[in-house]
Tab-separated table of C-alpha atoms in Angstrom:
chain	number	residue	atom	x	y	z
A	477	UNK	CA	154.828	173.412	5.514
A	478	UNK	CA	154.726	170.249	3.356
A	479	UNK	CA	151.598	168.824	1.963
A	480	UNK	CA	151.177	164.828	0.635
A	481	UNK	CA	148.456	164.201	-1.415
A	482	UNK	CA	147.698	160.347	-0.483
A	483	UNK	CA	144.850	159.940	-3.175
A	484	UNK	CA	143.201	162.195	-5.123
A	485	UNK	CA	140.228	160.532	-6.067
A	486	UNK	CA	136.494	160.415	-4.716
A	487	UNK	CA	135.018	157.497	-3.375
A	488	UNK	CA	135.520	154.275	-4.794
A	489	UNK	CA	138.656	155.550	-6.552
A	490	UNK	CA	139.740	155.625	-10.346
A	491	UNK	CA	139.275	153.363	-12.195
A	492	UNK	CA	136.242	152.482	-9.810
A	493	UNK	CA	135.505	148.501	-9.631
A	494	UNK	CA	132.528	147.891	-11.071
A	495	UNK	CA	132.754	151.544	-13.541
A	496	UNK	CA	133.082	150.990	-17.538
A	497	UNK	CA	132.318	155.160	-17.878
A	498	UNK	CA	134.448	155.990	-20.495
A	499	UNK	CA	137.517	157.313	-17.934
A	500	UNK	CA	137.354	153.868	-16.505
A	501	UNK	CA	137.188	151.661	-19.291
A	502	UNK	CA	140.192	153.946	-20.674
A	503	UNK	CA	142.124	153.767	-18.169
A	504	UNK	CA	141.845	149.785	-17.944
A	505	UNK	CA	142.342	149.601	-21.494
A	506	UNK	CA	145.406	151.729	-21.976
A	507	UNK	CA	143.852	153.861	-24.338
A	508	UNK	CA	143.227	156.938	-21.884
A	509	UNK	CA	146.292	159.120	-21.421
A	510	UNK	CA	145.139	159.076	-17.329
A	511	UNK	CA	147.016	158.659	-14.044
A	512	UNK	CA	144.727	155.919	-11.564
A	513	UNK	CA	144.185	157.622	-8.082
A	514	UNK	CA	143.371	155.948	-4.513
A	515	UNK	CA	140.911	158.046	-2.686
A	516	UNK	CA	140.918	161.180	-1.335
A	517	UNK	CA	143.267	161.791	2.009
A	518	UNK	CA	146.254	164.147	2.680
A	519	UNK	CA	149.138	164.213	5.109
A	520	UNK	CA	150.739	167.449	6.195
A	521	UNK	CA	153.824	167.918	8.230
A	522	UNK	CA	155.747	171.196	9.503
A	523	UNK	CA	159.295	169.935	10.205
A	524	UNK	CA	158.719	166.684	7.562
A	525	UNK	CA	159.118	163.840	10.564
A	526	UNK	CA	155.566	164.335	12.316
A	527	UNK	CA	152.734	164.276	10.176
A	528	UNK	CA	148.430	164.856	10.349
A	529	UNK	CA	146.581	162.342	8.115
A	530	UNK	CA	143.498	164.185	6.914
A	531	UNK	CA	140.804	161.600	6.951
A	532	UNK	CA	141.388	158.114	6.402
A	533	UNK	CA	140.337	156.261	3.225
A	534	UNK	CA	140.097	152.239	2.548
A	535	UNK	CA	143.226	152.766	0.277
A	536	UNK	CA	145.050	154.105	3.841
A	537	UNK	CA	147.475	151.095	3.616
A	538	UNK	CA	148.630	151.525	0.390
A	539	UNK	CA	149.030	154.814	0.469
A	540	UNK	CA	151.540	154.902	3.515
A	541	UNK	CA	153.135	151.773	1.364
A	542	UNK	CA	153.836	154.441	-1.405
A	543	UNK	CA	155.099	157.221	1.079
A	544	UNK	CA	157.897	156.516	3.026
A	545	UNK	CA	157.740	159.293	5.854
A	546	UNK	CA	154.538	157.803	7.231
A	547	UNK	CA	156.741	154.685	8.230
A	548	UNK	CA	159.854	155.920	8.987
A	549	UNK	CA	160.908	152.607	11.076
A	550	UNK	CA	162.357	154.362	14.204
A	551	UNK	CA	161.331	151.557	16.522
A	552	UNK	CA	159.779	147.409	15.993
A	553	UNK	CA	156.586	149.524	15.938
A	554	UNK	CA	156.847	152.874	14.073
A	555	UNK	CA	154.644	156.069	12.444
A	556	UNK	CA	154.850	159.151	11.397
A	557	UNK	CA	151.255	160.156	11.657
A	558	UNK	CA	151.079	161.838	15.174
A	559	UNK	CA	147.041	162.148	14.711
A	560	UNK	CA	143.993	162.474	12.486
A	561	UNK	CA	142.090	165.442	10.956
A	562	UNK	CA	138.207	164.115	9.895
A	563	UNK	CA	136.938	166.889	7.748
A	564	UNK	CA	133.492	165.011	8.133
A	565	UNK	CA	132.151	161.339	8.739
A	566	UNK	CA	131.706	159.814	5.286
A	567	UNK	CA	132.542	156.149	5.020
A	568	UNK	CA	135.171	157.072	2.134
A	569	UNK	CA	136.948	159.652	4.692
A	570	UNK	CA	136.920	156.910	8.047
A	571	UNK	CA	136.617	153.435	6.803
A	572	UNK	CA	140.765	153.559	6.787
A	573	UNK	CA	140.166	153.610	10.847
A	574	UNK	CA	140.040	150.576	11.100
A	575	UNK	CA	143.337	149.478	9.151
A	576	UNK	CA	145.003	151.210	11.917
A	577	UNK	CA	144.029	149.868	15.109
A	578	UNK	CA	147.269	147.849	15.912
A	579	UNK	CA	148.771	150.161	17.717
A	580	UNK	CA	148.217	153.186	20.269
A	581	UNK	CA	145.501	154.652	20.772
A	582	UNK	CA	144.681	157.326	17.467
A	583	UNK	CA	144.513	161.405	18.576
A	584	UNK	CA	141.835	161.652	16.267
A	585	UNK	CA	140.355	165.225	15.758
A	586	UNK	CA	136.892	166.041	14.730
A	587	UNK	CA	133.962	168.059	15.478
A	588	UNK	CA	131.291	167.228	17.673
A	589	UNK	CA	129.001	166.124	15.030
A	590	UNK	CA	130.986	163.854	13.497
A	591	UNK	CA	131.885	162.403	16.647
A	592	UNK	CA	128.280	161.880	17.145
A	593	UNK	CA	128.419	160.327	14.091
A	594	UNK	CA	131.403	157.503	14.786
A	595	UNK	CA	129.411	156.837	17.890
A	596	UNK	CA	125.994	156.205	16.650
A	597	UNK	CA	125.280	155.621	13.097
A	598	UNK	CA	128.429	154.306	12.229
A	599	UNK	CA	130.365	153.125	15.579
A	600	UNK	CA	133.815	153.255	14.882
A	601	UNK	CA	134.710	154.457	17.286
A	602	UNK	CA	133.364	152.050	19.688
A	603	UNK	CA	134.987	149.372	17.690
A	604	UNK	CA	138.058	150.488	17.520
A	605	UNK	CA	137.896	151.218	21.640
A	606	UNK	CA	138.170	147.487	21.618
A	607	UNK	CA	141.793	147.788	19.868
A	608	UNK	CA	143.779	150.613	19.988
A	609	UNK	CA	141.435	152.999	21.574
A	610	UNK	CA	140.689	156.708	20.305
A	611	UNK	CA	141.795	159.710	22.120
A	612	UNK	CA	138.814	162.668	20.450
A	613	UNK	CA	139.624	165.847	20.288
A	614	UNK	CA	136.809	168.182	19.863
A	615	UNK	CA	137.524	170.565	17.132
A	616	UNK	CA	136.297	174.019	17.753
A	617	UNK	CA	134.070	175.698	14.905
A	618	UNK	CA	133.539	179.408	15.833
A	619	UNK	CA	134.828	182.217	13.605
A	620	UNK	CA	138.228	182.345	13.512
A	621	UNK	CA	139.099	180.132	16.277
A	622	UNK	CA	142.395	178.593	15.781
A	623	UNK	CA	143.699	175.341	17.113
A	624	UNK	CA	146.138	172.955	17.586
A	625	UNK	CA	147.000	169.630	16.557
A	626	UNK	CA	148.748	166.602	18.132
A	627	UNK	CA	152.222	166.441	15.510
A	628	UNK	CA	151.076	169.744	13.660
A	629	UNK	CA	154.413	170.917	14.914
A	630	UNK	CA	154.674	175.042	13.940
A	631	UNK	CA	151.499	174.589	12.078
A	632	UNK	CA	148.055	176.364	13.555
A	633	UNK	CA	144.730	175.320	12.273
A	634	UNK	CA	141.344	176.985	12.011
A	635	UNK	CA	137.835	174.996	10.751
A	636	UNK	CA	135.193	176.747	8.715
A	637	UNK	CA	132.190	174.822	8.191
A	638	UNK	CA	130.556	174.312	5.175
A	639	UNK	CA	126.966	173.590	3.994
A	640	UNK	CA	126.205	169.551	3.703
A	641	UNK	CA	124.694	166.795	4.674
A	642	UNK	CA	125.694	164.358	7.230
A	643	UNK	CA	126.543	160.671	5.976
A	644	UNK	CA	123.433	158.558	4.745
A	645	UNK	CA	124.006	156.431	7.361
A	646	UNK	CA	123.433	159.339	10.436
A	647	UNK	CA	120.968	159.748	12.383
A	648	UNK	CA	120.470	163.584	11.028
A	649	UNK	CA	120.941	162.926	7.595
A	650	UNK	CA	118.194	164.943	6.793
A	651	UNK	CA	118.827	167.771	9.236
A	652	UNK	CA	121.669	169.310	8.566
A	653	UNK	CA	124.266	170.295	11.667
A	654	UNK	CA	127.031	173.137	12.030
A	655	UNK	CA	130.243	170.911	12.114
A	656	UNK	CA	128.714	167.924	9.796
A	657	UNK	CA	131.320	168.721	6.972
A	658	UNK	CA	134.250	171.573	7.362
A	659	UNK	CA	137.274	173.061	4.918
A	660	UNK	CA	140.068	173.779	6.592
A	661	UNK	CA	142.862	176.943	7.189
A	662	UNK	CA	146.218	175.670	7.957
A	663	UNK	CA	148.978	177.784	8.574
A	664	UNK	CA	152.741	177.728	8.965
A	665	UNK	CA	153.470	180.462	12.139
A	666	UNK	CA	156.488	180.574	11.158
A	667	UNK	CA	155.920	182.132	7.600
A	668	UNK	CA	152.380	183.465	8.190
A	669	UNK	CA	151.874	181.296	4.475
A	670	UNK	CA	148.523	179.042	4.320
A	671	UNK	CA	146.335	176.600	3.017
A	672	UNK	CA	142.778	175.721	2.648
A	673	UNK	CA	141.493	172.229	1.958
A	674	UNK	CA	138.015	171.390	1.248
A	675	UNK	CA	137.412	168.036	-0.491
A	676	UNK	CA	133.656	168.516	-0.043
A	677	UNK	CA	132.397	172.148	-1.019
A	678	UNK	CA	129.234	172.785	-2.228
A	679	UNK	CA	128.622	176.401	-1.956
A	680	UNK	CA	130.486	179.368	-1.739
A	681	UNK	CA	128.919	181.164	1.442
A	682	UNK	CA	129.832	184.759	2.675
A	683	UNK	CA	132.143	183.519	5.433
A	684	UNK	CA	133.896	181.266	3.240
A	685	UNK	CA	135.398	183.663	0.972
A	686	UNK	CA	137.856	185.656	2.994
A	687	UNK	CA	139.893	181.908	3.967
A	688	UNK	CA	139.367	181.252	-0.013
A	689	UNK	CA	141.028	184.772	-0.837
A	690	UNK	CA	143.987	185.134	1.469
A	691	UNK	CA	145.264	181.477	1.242
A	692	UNK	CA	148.660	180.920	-0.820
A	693	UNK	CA	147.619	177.375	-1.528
A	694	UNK	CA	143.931	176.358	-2.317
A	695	UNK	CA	143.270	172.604	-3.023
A	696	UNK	CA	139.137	171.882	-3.475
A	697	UNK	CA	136.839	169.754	-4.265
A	698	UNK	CA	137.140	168.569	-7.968
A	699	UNK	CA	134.343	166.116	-7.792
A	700	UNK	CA	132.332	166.724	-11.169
A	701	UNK	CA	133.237	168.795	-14.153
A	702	UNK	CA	129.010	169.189	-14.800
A	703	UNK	CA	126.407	169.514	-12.720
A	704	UNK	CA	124.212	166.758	-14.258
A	705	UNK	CA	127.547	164.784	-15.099
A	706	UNK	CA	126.416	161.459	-13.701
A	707	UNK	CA	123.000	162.116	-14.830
A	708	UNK	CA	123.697	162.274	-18.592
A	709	UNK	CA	125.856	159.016	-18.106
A	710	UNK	CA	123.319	157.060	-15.978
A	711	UNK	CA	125.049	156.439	-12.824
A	712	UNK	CA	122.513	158.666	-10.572
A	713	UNK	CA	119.249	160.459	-10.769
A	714	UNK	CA	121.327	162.895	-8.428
A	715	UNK	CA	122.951	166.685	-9.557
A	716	UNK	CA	126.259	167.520	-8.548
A	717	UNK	CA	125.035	170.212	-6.561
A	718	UNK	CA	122.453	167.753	-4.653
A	719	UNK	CA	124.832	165.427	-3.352
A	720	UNK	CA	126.879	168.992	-2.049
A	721	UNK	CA	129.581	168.925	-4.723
A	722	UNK	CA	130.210	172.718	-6.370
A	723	UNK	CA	131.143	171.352	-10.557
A	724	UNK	CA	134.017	173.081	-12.526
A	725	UNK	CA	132.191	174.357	-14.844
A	726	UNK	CA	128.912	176.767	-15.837
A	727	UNK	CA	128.239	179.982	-14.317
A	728	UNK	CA	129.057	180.455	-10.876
A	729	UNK	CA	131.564	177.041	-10.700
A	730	UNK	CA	134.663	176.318	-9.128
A	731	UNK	CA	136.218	177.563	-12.641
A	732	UNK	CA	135.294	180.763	-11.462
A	733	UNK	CA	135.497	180.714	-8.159
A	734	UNK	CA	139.321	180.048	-8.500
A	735	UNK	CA	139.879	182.698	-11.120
A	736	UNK	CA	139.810	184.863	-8.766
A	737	UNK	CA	142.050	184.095	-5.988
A	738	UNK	CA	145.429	185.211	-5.488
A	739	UNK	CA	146.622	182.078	-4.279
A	740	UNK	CA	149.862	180.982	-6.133
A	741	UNK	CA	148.355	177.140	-6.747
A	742	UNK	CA	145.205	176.205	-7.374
A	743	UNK	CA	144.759	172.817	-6.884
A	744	UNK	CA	141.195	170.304	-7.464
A	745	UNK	CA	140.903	166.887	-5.311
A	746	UNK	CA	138.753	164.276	-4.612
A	747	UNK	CA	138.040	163.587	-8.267
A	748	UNK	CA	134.874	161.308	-9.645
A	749	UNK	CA	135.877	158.919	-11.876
A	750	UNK	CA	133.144	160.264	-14.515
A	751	UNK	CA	135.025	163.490	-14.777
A	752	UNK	CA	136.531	164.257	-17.991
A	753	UNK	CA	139.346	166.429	-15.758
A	754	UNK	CA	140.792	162.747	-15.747
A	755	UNK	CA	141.899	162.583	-19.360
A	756	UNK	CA	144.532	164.350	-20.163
A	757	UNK	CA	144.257	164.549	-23.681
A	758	UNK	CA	140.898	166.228	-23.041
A	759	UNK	CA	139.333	169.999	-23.440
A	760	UNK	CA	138.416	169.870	-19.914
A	761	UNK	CA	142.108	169.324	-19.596
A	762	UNK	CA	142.554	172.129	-21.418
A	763	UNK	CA	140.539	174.386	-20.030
A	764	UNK	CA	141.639	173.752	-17.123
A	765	UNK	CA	145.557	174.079	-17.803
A	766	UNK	CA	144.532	177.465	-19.835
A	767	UNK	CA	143.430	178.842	-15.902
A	768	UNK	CA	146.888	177.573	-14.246
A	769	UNK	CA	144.376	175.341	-11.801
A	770	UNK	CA	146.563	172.196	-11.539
A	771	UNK	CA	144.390	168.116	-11.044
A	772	UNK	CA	145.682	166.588	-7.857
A	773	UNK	CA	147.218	163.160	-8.155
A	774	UNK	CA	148.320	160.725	-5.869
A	775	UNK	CA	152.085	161.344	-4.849
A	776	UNK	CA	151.726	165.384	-5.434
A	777	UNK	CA	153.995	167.143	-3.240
A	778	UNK	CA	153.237	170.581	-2.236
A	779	UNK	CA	155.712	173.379	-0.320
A	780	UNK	CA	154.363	176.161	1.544
């Protein structure tokens, strides 16, 4: 199994447009030892000519630019990606939708909530039925129910959802569903080895922790290093933990979480620009580097 990390970043990427934080100024400057990132997506493959995008970000164009497998040129009209893996229904994960519709229709996979989602709140899918078409695939949710998916050739792959909210624009944004946000087990059956992606992880619950524990490769959400990160900087009145992102650091964080997994990498995504993760030259760098828990960046290739 081969993993592409498309873009590593959160939404509205790094440096972020209209962002002077400190990493963003830096990095525009020159004078922050930092790598810029697109936003967060990932394409996995098991024989390294089919591939599964995992969600679709506004950078999706120029990320397939930058990796040549998604466009291998086989025909006047050619791609690798066989289908498409929402993990839930935020506008940074689907907007790239759209940038695809010249073509056939899109084996899109997601669960029924997000579907309900795509439908209603934000119609994409109805928009796009008026260009290429989408062909939904329900994803199941119960325990331990594994599936498969279009391209995922020798791969198997098993949701877990994961408390959130829906999107701010859906119609239950306030009433949280089963199937609204999910991580994800994917495994090669040929090797037994596996994976578990979760860009968006706000608590470790119970029935989380056995996928977190057995995986080989564990690549999570990296959003914020602090809980009150883009408080103290006055971007948002919001907490990490209020907007359903688990921070690095303090008592009970992703720092820990990760220190005690078995897995052989240990990998953070879908980075906020604010977070001092970004910097190299930083302790949070540091800190970070002293665990052996690597910062995702866009072009990372990952063997399973």
């Amino acid at each position: 199994m081969r993993i592409r990390v498309l873009g590593a970043a959160a939404g509205g990427g790094f440096p972020q447009w209209n962002c002077n934080c400190p990493n963003c100024d830096g990095l525009r400057k020159g004078t922050l030892r930092a790598k810029a990132r697109t936003q967060s997506s990932i394409a996995v493959s098991g024989d390294d000519v089919d591939w599964v995008l995992f969600n679709a970000s506004p950078d999706i164009l120029a990320q397939i630019q930058r990796f040549g497998a998604l466009q291998p040129a086989r025909g006047i009209r050619d791609t690798g990606i066989r289908s498409i893996v929402l993990m839930d229904g935020q506008i940074d994960h689907t907007t790239g939708l759209l940038m695809l519709r010249e073509g056939q229709p899109l084996e899109i996979h997601c669960t029924d909530m997000v579907r309900e989602d795509m439908t209603t709140g934000n119609p994409l899918f109805n928009i796009l039925g008026h260009y290429c078409g989408v062909d939904w695939h329900p994803m199941p949710t119960a325990p331990g129910n594994a599936f498969t998916v279009t391209g995922g050739n020798d791969l198997s792959f098993t949701a877990v959802p994961l408390k959130s909210k829906a999107p701010p624009y859906s119609p239950h944004r306030n009433d949280p569903h089963e199937g609204d946000n999910v991580g994800m087990r994917i495994t090669d059956t040929r090797t037994g080895r596996t994976a578990f992606y979760a860009p968006g992880l706000g608590e470790i619950e119970p029935h989380l922790k056995p996928y977190l524990e057995a995986a080989d490769v564990v690549m999570v959400d990296g959003t914020f290093w602090t809980d009150d990160e883009m408080v103290r900087l006055g971007v948002s009145k919001k907490r990490a933990r209020e907007i359903g992102h688990l921070p690095q650091s303090g008592a009970g964080g992703m720092m820990d979480v990760l220190d005690g997994l078995k897995a052989s990498r240990k990998i953070l995504i879908h980075i906020n620009n604010t977070n001092p993760i970004l910097n190299e030259d930083s302790a949070e760098r540091a800190e970070l580097d002293r665990r052996g828990i690597e910062v995702a960046f866009d072009g990372m290739d990952i063997a399973i």
